XYZ file of C-alpha atoms in Angstrom:
601
model
C 127.950 85.514 151.354
C 131.138 83.487 151.477
C 133.406 84.620 154.295
C 136.654 86.273 153.228
C 138.889 83.685 154.872
C 141.206 81.326 153.027
C 139.897 78.346 155.000
C 136.523 78.801 153.335
C 137.818 78.550 149.774
C 141.147 76.710 149.780
C 141.142 73.018 150.631
C 143.883 71.431 152.689
C 146.429 69.734 150.494
C 145.389 66.255 151.610
C 141.753 67.048 150.728
C 142.390 68.050 147.115
C 140.645 66.024 144.432
C 140.476 66.484 140.680
C 136.926 67.809 140.751
C 137.619 69.581 144.035
C 140.160 71.827 142.288
C 137.443 73.113 139.984
C 135.041 73.648 142.871
C 137.686 75.578 144.813
C 138.297 77.731 141.724
C 134.591 78.546 141.557
C 134.618 79.346 145.277
C 137.425 81.853 144.717
C 135.434 83.500 141.927
C 132.311 83.717 144.101
C 134.280 85.086 147.052
C 135.866 87.872 145.018
C 132.544 88.800 143.443
C 130.830 88.939 146.837
C 133.549 91.264 148.141
C 133.421 93.615 145.163
C 136.687 92.321 143.662
C 136.697 91.657 139.913
C 137.761 88.009 139.447
C 137.537 87.578 135.666
C 138.157 89.609 132.521
C 135.517 87.965 130.353
C 136.691 87.795 126.713
C 138.032 91.367 126.901
C 137.794 93.363 123.688
C 141.081 95.145 124.441
C 143.124 91.955 124.781
C 145.426 92.796 121.871
C 146.116 96.250 123.304
C 146.995 94.683 126.658
C 149.353 92.260 124.925
C 151.108 95.056 123.039
C 152.473 96.402 126.327
C 154.744 93.347 126.476
C 155.479 92.979 122.779
C 157.907 94.052 120.086
C 156.453 95.788 117.048
C 158.318 95.162 113.830
C 158.621 97.744 111.087
C 156.118 95.854 108.915
C 153.465 96.286 111.625
C 153.544 92.734 112.994
C 153.971 92.019 116.701
C 156.124 89.524 118.558
C 156.637 88.294 122.111
C 159.204 86.325 124.076
C 158.683 83.117 126.037
C 160.808 82.025 128.979
C 161.084 78.445 127.665
C 161.504 77.857 123.927
C 159.951 74.400 123.660
C 157.156 72.405 125.235
C 157.713 70.878 128.664
C 156.812 67.314 127.700
C 159.073 65.809 130.362
C 157.407 68.004 132.988
C 153.880 66.943 132.037
C 151.780 64.302 133.781
C 148.420 62.808 132.837
C 146.142 61.972 135.770
C 143.151 59.774 134.971
C 141.526 59.501 138.409
C 141.783 60.593 142.036
C 143.475 57.295 142.809
C 146.450 58.444 140.714
C 146.831 61.777 142.538
C 150.091 61.944 144.465
C 151.107 64.460 147.110
C 153.250 66.346 144.580
C 150.293 66.739 142.220
C 148.140 68.083 145.033
C 150.849 70.538 146.085
C 150.965 72.032 142.587
C 147.168 72.182 142.367
C 147.057 73.991 145.715
C 149.785 76.435 144.663
C 147.792 77.308 141.536
C 144.668 77.961 143.605
C 146.655 80.073 146.067
C 148.033 82.145 143.207
C 144.609 82.621 141.614
C 143.244 83.829 144.959
C 146.005 86.453 145.232
C 146.294 87.415 141.555
C 144.236 90.038 139.754
C 141.385 89.089 137.421
C 142.164 86.133 135.189
C 141.707 86.578 131.463
C 138.935 84.317 130.194
C 138.876 83.516 126.482
C 136.407 81.185 124.783
C 137.147 79.440 121.513
C 136.162 76.418 119.461
C 138.655 73.757 118.390
C 137.483 71.670 115.451
C 135.250 72.859 112.635
C 132.224 74.596 114.200
C 129.028 72.632 113.717
C 130.889 69.448 112.812
C 131.114 66.232 114.802
C 134.460 67.365 116.233
C 133.445 70.805 117.525
C 134.888 71.245 121.027
C 133.965 74.276 123.136
C 137.114 75.442 124.917
C 137.732 77.992 127.663
C 141.103 79.410 128.669
C 141.750 81.050 132.033
C 145.068 82.865 131.721
C 147.151 84.812 134.221
C 146.610 88.530 133.439
C 150.362 89.124 133.233
C 150.397 87.090 130.008
C 147.726 88.643 127.765
C 149.734 87.747 124.660
C 149.234 84.021 125.311
C 145.483 84.470 125.592
C 145.300 86.716 122.540
C 147.406 84.545 120.278
C 145.437 81.427 121.212
C 142.192 83.264 120.443
C 143.493 83.974 116.943
C 144.360 80.326 116.305
C 140.937 78.882 117.013
C 137.388 79.524 115.889
C 135.244 82.098 117.731
C 133.837 80.662 120.939
C 130.467 80.550 122.662
C 130.969 82.465 125.929
C 127.367 81.956 127.035
C 127.599 78.158 126.843
C 129.366 75.818 129.232
C 132.753 74.710 127.881
C 133.646 71.122 127.110
C 137.263 71.693 128.174
C 139.057 74.235 130.368
C 142.730 75.160 130.616
C 144.202 77.085 133.550
C 147.405 78.807 132.421
C 149.569 80.268 135.207
C 153.023 80.611 133.590
C 154.851 81.383 136.861
C 157.266 79.320 138.892
C 155.254 78.449 141.999
C 157.870 76.558 143.964
C 156.915 73.584 141.836
C 157.500 70.117 143.265
C 159.377 67.409 141.401
C 157.614 64.723 139.421
C 157.284 61.731 141.748
C 160.382 59.578 141.403
C 162.149 61.914 138.956
C 164.517 64.854 139.078
C 162.218 66.964 136.908
C 159.980 69.889 137.819
C 156.273 69.156 137.600
C 154.885 71.870 135.319
C 151.745 70.612 133.575
C 148.879 68.411 134.775
C 146.313 66.997 132.353
C 143.028 65.442 133.491
C 141.483 63.775 130.405
C 138.478 62.299 132.191
C 137.679 65.582 133.925
C 138.284 67.752 130.857
C 140.830 70.254 132.078
C 144.557 70.990 132.151
C 146.759 73.076 134.462
C 149.858 74.801 133.035
C 152.590 76.454 135.111
C 156.182 77.684 134.734
C 156.242 78.129 130.960
C 155.011 81.039 128.850
C 155.613 79.054 125.657
C 152.516 79.432 123.474
C 152.644 75.751 122.555
C 151.656 74.689 126.058
C 148.188 76.229 125.737
C 147.729 75.212 122.118
C 148.717 71.589 122.693
C 146.754 71.391 125.949
C 143.494 72.010 124.117
C 144.549 69.847 121.180
C 145.337 66.938 123.515
C 141.756 67.069 124.753
C 140.547 67.415 121.151
C 142.451 64.305 120.033
C 140.590 62.367 122.722
C 137.320 63.982 121.616
C 137.986 62.947 118.000
C 138.415 59.349 119.123
C 135.256 59.436 121.219
C 133.177 60.519 118.215
C 134.491 57.733 115.996
C 137.664 59.113 114.426
C 141.330 59.122 115.224
C 143.178 62.285 116.221
C 146.499 62.589 114.432
C 149.538 64.884 114.524
C 149.327 65.619 110.815
C 148.870 68.442 108.333
C 146.105 68.414 105.710
C 146.686 69.580 102.148
C 144.824 69.103 98.867
C 145.447 69.586 95.165
C 144.161 68.278 91.858
C 146.720 66.522 89.678
C 146.723 65.506 86.036
C 147.913 61.906 85.978
C 150.007 60.245 83.293
C 146.925 58.442 82.005
C 145.216 61.802 81.466
C 142.773 61.409 84.347
C 142.466 64.080 87.021
C 142.669 63.107 90.664
C 141.843 65.119 93.766
C 144.619 64.395 96.251
C 143.560 64.541 99.915
C 146.857 64.270 101.734
C 147.809 64.049 105.395
C 151.446 64.430 106.422
C 152.450 63.083 109.842
C 155.554 64.172 111.708
C 157.008 65.615 114.867
C 158.203 69.196 115.174
C 161.239 69.856 113.024
C 160.703 66.933 110.637
C 159.102 68.948 107.826
C 155.382 68.570 108.572
C 154.645 72.265 108.063
C 157.174 72.542 105.239
C 155.376 69.912 103.176
C 151.906 70.259 104.689
C 151.762 73.888 103.571
C 153.821 73.591 100.414
C 152.443 75.273 97.313
C 153.748 75.183 93.754
C 153.575 78.653 92.236
C 155.089 80.610 89.365
C 158.169 81.604 91.388
C 159.287 78.261 92.799
C 158.266 76.541 89.555
C 161.475 78.011 88.129
C 163.449 75.778 90.514
C 161.722 72.706 89.068
C 162.317 73.819 85.494
C 165.989 74.386 86.200
C 166.691 71.272 88.291
C 164.239 68.719 86.925
C 163.112 70.003 83.549
C 159.431 70.095 84.482
C 156.841 72.724 85.351
C 154.610 71.526 88.219
C 151.908 74.001 87.233
C 151.304 72.027 84.045
C 150.025 69.170 86.207
C 148.650 70.753 89.391
C 145.619 72.947 90.035
C 143.242 73.949 92.838
C 145.842 73.758 95.605
C 144.458 74.166 99.122
C 145.925 74.321 102.608
C 143.471 72.912 105.133
C 145.316 72.476 108.425
C 148.863 72.553 109.732
C 148.992 70.540 112.931
C 146.321 68.201 114.332
C 143.495 66.569 112.375
C 140.685 64.104 112.975
C 140.528 61.290 110.430
C 137.269 59.489 109.698
C 136.434 57.009 106.967
C 134.643 59.666 104.930
C 136.482 62.883 105.830
C 139.447 64.571 107.460
C 138.604 67.557 109.669
C 141.085 70.146 110.893
C 141.299 71.604 114.367
C 142.206 75.294 113.953
C 141.653 78.198 111.566
C 145.157 79.520 112.152
C 148.615 78.057 112.354
C 151.380 78.178 114.938
C 154.338 77.260 112.811
C 158.073 76.924 113.293
C 159.462 79.468 110.852
C 163.224 79.687 111.252
C 164.956 78.847 107.987
C 161.833 79.349 105.862
C 162.598 80.963 102.489
C 160.532 82.596 99.764
C 160.486 79.272 97.904
C 158.045 78.079 100.601
C 155.664 80.714 99.363
C 152.594 79.985 101.501
C 154.407 79.967 104.853
C 156.579 82.914 103.840
C 153.609 85.017 102.779
C 151.686 84.363 106.004
C 154.716 84.767 108.285
C 155.647 88.084 106.666
C 152.100 89.429 106.950
C 151.654 92.457 109.227
C 148.916 90.414 110.939
C 151.319 87.631 112.000
C 151.870 87.184 115.748
C 155.411 86.031 116.429
C 157.195 84.317 119.301
C 160.974 84.374 119.750
C 161.276 85.659 116.176
C 164.214 87.945 115.514
C 164.380 91.157 113.491
C 166.584 92.070 110.543
C 168.598 95.218 109.856
C 165.435 96.950 108.634
C 163.447 96.091 111.745
C 161.269 93.515 109.980
C 160.721 89.911 111.120
C 163.643 87.695 110.157
C 163.502 83.919 109.780
C 167.256 83.550 109.336
C 168.062 82.316 112.852
C 171.186 84.476 113.189
C 170.451 86.956 115.986
C 168.504 85.352 118.831
C 169.918 82.449 120.786
C 168.784 80.034 123.502
C 171.273 78.459 125.926
C 174.085 79.615 123.660
C 172.595 78.061 120.504
C 171.275 80.080 117.590
C 167.501 80.148 117.478
C 165.999 76.981 116.010
C 162.424 77.407 117.212
C 161.122 80.771 116.076
C 157.337 80.534 115.924
C 154.531 82.495 114.332
C 150.797 82.481 114.822
C 149.425 83.354 111.437
C 146.149 83.202 109.627
C 145.799 80.427 107.067
C 143.967 82.901 104.847
C 147.212 84.891 104.591
C 148.850 81.963 102.790
C 146.584 82.753 99.849
C 145.483 79.106 99.630
C 142.865 78.724 102.369
C 139.162 79.101 101.654
C 138.042 79.091 105.282
C 137.078 75.405 105.410
C 139.276 73.038 107.446
C 137.330 69.971 106.302
C 138.589 67.874 103.412
C 136.671 67.642 100.152
C 136.630 63.856 100.371
C 138.140 60.884 102.195
C 141.867 60.607 102.811
C 143.671 59.044 99.847
C 147.333 59.871 100.529
C 149.170 59.377 103.838
C 152.798 60.407 104.320
C 154.787 59.509 107.431
C 157.850 61.685 107.995
C 160.245 59.224 109.599
C 163.738 60.688 109.370
C 166.583 58.319 110.157
C 170.319 57.883 109.729
C 171.018 54.277 108.736
C 168.539 52.263 106.654
C 166.025 54.731 105.275
C 165.537 55.551 101.627
C 164.541 59.111 100.792
C 161.058 57.857 99.903
C 159.281 54.506 99.869
C 155.714 53.413 99.202
C 154.132 51.119 101.791
C 151.694 48.594 100.354
C 150.962 46.440 103.408
C 148.425 48.063 105.812
C 149.916 46.282 108.841
C 153.383 47.578 107.955
C 151.959 51.100 107.586
C 150.299 50.791 110.991
C 153.630 49.694 112.481
C 155.340 52.796 111.046
C 152.642 54.948 112.643
C 152.851 53.091 115.949
C 156.648 53.488 116.040
C 156.653 57.232 115.380
C 160.381 57.008 114.712
C 162.014 60.394 114.271
C 165.062 62.529 114.975
C 164.970 64.960 117.885
C 164.811 68.696 117.210
C 165.464 71.614 119.591
C 161.793 72.555 119.244
C 160.984 69.282 121.032
C 163.735 69.662 123.632
C 167.282 70.938 123.363
C 168.613 67.843 125.156
C 167.396 65.357 122.536
C 168.265 67.357 119.409
C 169.762 65.074 116.762
C 169.006 61.836 118.624
C 167.002 58.949 117.164
C 163.680 58.758 118.993
C 160.532 56.650 119.031
C 157.442 58.766 119.776
C 154.386 56.637 119.090
C 152.113 58.068 116.363
C 154.343 61.172 116.371
C 151.766 62.146 118.977
C 152.653 60.476 122.275
C 152.804 63.682 124.367
C 149.315 64.646 123.189
C 147.626 61.254 123.547
C 145.594 60.661 126.694
C 142.334 59.148 127.836
C 142.638 56.272 125.372
C 145.836 54.510 124.407
C 147.971 55.097 121.348
C 147.210 51.455 120.580
C 143.499 52.231 120.233
C 144.209 55.023 117.740
C 146.613 52.833 115.727
C 144.167 49.929 115.519
C 141.347 52.212 114.393
C 143.524 53.715 111.653
C 144.741 50.240 110.650
C 141.138 49.120 110.196
C 140.532 52.117 107.924
C 143.584 51.216 105.825
C 142.610 47.564 105.595
C 138.984 48.324 104.722
C 140.038 50.625 101.892
C 142.526 48.072 100.560
C 139.940 45.283 100.650
C 137.428 47.269 98.625
C 140.014 48.110 95.955
C 140.438 51.781 96.844
C 143.627 51.757 98.927
C 145.066 54.812 100.630
C 148.496 55.506 99.121
C 150.927 55.373 102.050
C 154.498 56.656 101.944
C 157.411 56.967 104.337
C 159.829 59.860 103.825
C 163.292 60.488 105.225
C 163.240 64.288 105.279
C 165.673 65.636 107.864
C 167.723 62.458 108.332
C 170.694 61.209 106.317
C 171.353 58.550 103.695
C 173.476 57.390 105.343
C 175.300 58.978 108.278
C 178.541 57.630 109.654
C 177.907 55.427 112.666
C 179.495 53.078 115.147
C 178.090 50.066 116.948
C 177.632 50.462 120.682
C 176.211 48.300 123.424
C 173.195 49.504 125.370
C 170.719 48.006 127.790
C 167.072 47.541 126.930
C 165.609 46.515 130.246
C 167.470 43.374 131.306
C 168.881 42.753 127.833
C 172.145 44.079 126.418
C 172.031 44.798 122.691
C 174.255 46.360 120.062
C 172.810 49.355 118.231
C 174.192 51.843 115.711
C 174.916 55.330 117.014
C 175.462 58.236 114.613
C 178.733 60.106 114.841
C 178.097 63.784 115.494
C 180.026 66.966 114.998
C 179.111 70.347 116.435
C 178.745 73.646 114.652
C 180.251 76.819 116.064
C 176.785 77.567 117.443
C 176.698 74.311 119.396
C 174.255 72.525 117.100
C 174.700 68.741 117.016
C 174.820 67.464 113.411
C 175.471 63.977 112.019
C 178.628 63.326 110.043
C 178.307 62.114 106.460
C 175.432 61.191 104.207
C 173.012 63.135 102.055
C 169.394 64.254 102.396
C 166.694 65.010 99.846
C 166.016 68.685 99.310
C 162.565 70.123 99.869
C 162.119 70.391 96.108
C 163.225 66.793 95.498
C 160.676 65.545 98.017
C 157.955 67.716 96.510
C 158.909 66.411 93.065
C 158.405 62.885 94.382
C 154.997 63.844 95.839
C 153.973 65.290 92.485
C 155.193 62.379 90.377
C 153.905 59.706 92.758
C 150.472 61.358 92.644
C 150.661 61.381 88.829
C 151.658 57.735 88.597
C 155.040 58.817 87.223
C 157.207 56.799 89.635
C 158.433 53.279 88.903
C 159.115 50.924 91.824
C 160.751 47.651 92.750
C 160.321 45.503 95.890
C 162.356 46.443 98.952
C 165.504 44.259 99.101
C 164.534 42.860 102.518
C 160.818 43.488 103.028
C 159.836 42.562 99.492
C 156.404 43.527 98.168
C 155.319 45.033 101.493
C 157.414 48.097 100.706
C 158.242 49.490 97.270
C 161.421 51.413 96.466
C 161.498 53.977 93.625
C 163.769 53.070 90.710
C 162.701 55.981 88.506
C 161.178 59.352 89.352
C 160.418 61.452 86.281
C 162.644 64.524 86.335
C 165.080 63.246 88.972
C 168.453 62.163 87.552
C 169.141 58.452 88.022
C 172.480 59.203 89.663
C 170.804 61.408 92.263
C 168.202 58.734 92.984
C 171.043 56.272 93.482
C 172.599 58.627 96.069
C 169.310 58.588 97.994
C 169.335 54.796 98.487
C 171.044 53.220 101.522
C 171.871 50.129 99.455
C 174.314 52.278 97.491
C 176.483 52.410 100.603
C 175.618 49.232 102.537
C 175.995 45.534 101.902
C 172.820 43.479 102.221
C 174.155 41.824 105.381
C 174.928 45.168 107.030
C 171.502 46.474 106.007
C 169.886 43.462 107.675
C 171.944 43.949 110.815
C 170.950 47.615 111.021
C 167.274 46.825 110.442
C 167.244 44.083 113.074
C 168.656 46.556 115.611
C 166.046 49.138 114.597
C 163.217 46.613 114.940
C 164.479 45.500 118.346
C 164.595 49.108 119.533
C 161.156 49.812 118.125
C 159.581 46.873 119.950
C 161.196 47.937 123.206
C 159.527 51.341 122.873
C 156.248 49.912 121.568
C 155.973 47.753 124.682
C 156.018 50.956 126.721
C 154.231 53.444 124.469
C 151.821 51.343 122.423
C 151.339 48.002 124.212
C 148.968 45.290 123.091
C 149.196 45.756 119.339
C 147.876 42.865 117.237
C 150.728 40.533 116.196
C 150.302 41.366 112.502
C 151.198 44.999 113.300
C 153.756 44.373 116.048
C 155.692 41.904 113.880
C 155.045 43.534 110.487
C 158.709 44.465 109.961
C 160.181 41.136 111.065
C 162.194 39.163 108.522
């Protein structure tokens, strides 16, 4: 029997190792068991009932919970690859977690599978969650596939959402909250009760797993439909849509044309999408594994940002309004039902811009239970919102250029990422940098580039597009000097105004509506878009000159060249390319020259 003394189970801080943390955890479990203390609640059947004690029940029967932080703690996360990288601060946090587990009541253990069960990407996952947060454990269990409690897990996550006197990240004025150990297959989460920490912890390990089994793990939604092309042929569209939170990935990844929103298209564009589209399917909302022959989703549910969603986005609306939906930071309306309006709740004085819902894909009405694509990827869309040089939509012909867009991961910050960076131009490699570990972003980009090039060489290219969804064409800006390392450069900075709710918004410009972008997706898939070479990049990138149903004047408004001289456009692009390379050198180093320099002119 293990003696009931802390010295027998808790290592000294200087003795802590990555594997030693796990061994100490097991020692705590054995000690409690030997003393007649229950250490674990093993996949408890009453987990939902436990969670209800902390929740809000809406009038429609759905439940919701609050989190103390309303976005992921990316800046408080560190990836540790080996014991040699462990610093004193890391060891302090690891010890504090062990000390808390020793004192705390039985941890909730939940087993689940991420990745289609039985497929090459199946990953057995086990969550140990502080018992004061049963809602986190329950909601995660509803996102993933049923687990295998009797088998050893591939990955473990220890979720202790308390402040534990956390140390600062070495060399930074930022609390250390999350530690990931990719080569030892576990993650530690503290401080935050935001559901996304647990979800993305497992998905970060799954992205690495997808790479290890020959694919590339991508921050992208998966959607399919069959379209009747202009030539009369029918094509099954297997579409992935990349993007960071707040850029429209869920909006377009789970978009469905139906009889209600078809009226919008009849009225605005004079077409009925349902005359061309059939067999629509939602496959996955967030993270996918892409292989040469298939795309495979990670989860059977969705954890989707829902504020601002309307009935026109029928699939998301239907699932979010289901009595089975499990909400987070989602307000209620005057009738006591869930509201997606973003008018009641606020965070740091700003109206809510990150309401979230765990819902079942089956409740969208367009999910058949299979998260695997019906065939290989044939359409790739990168959501790259910007303020200065971006068209609403372009088609990318050159595989190296497409790989550069992916490597850049250029986007605009959203409060769901962090309230401090909302509205700012950002470079987040592969739209996936916070979730990439174990192998470099460069390795993922090169593997995807080889897929693109192979398909192009055999005459079956993947159609690649870049969309400016939540950006502007074009915002007002001013040139400012900034330092990039030892170099001083001039870059454009958008001019912002602030709403009465404190939301930072760019001044000037226009943006495509959701329906305009979906019209482009439809017509591009049909072969009903005419293009011309980009004025600077030429045949590498094609610019639409006619989109069936979209008025020519509106298309003209969605082109930056309507507002910029060619010389100013070149100046803006050169600044963008310089910025992108500065960030690539840090986030995605060692790219082949044909990718790194693909945008040069």
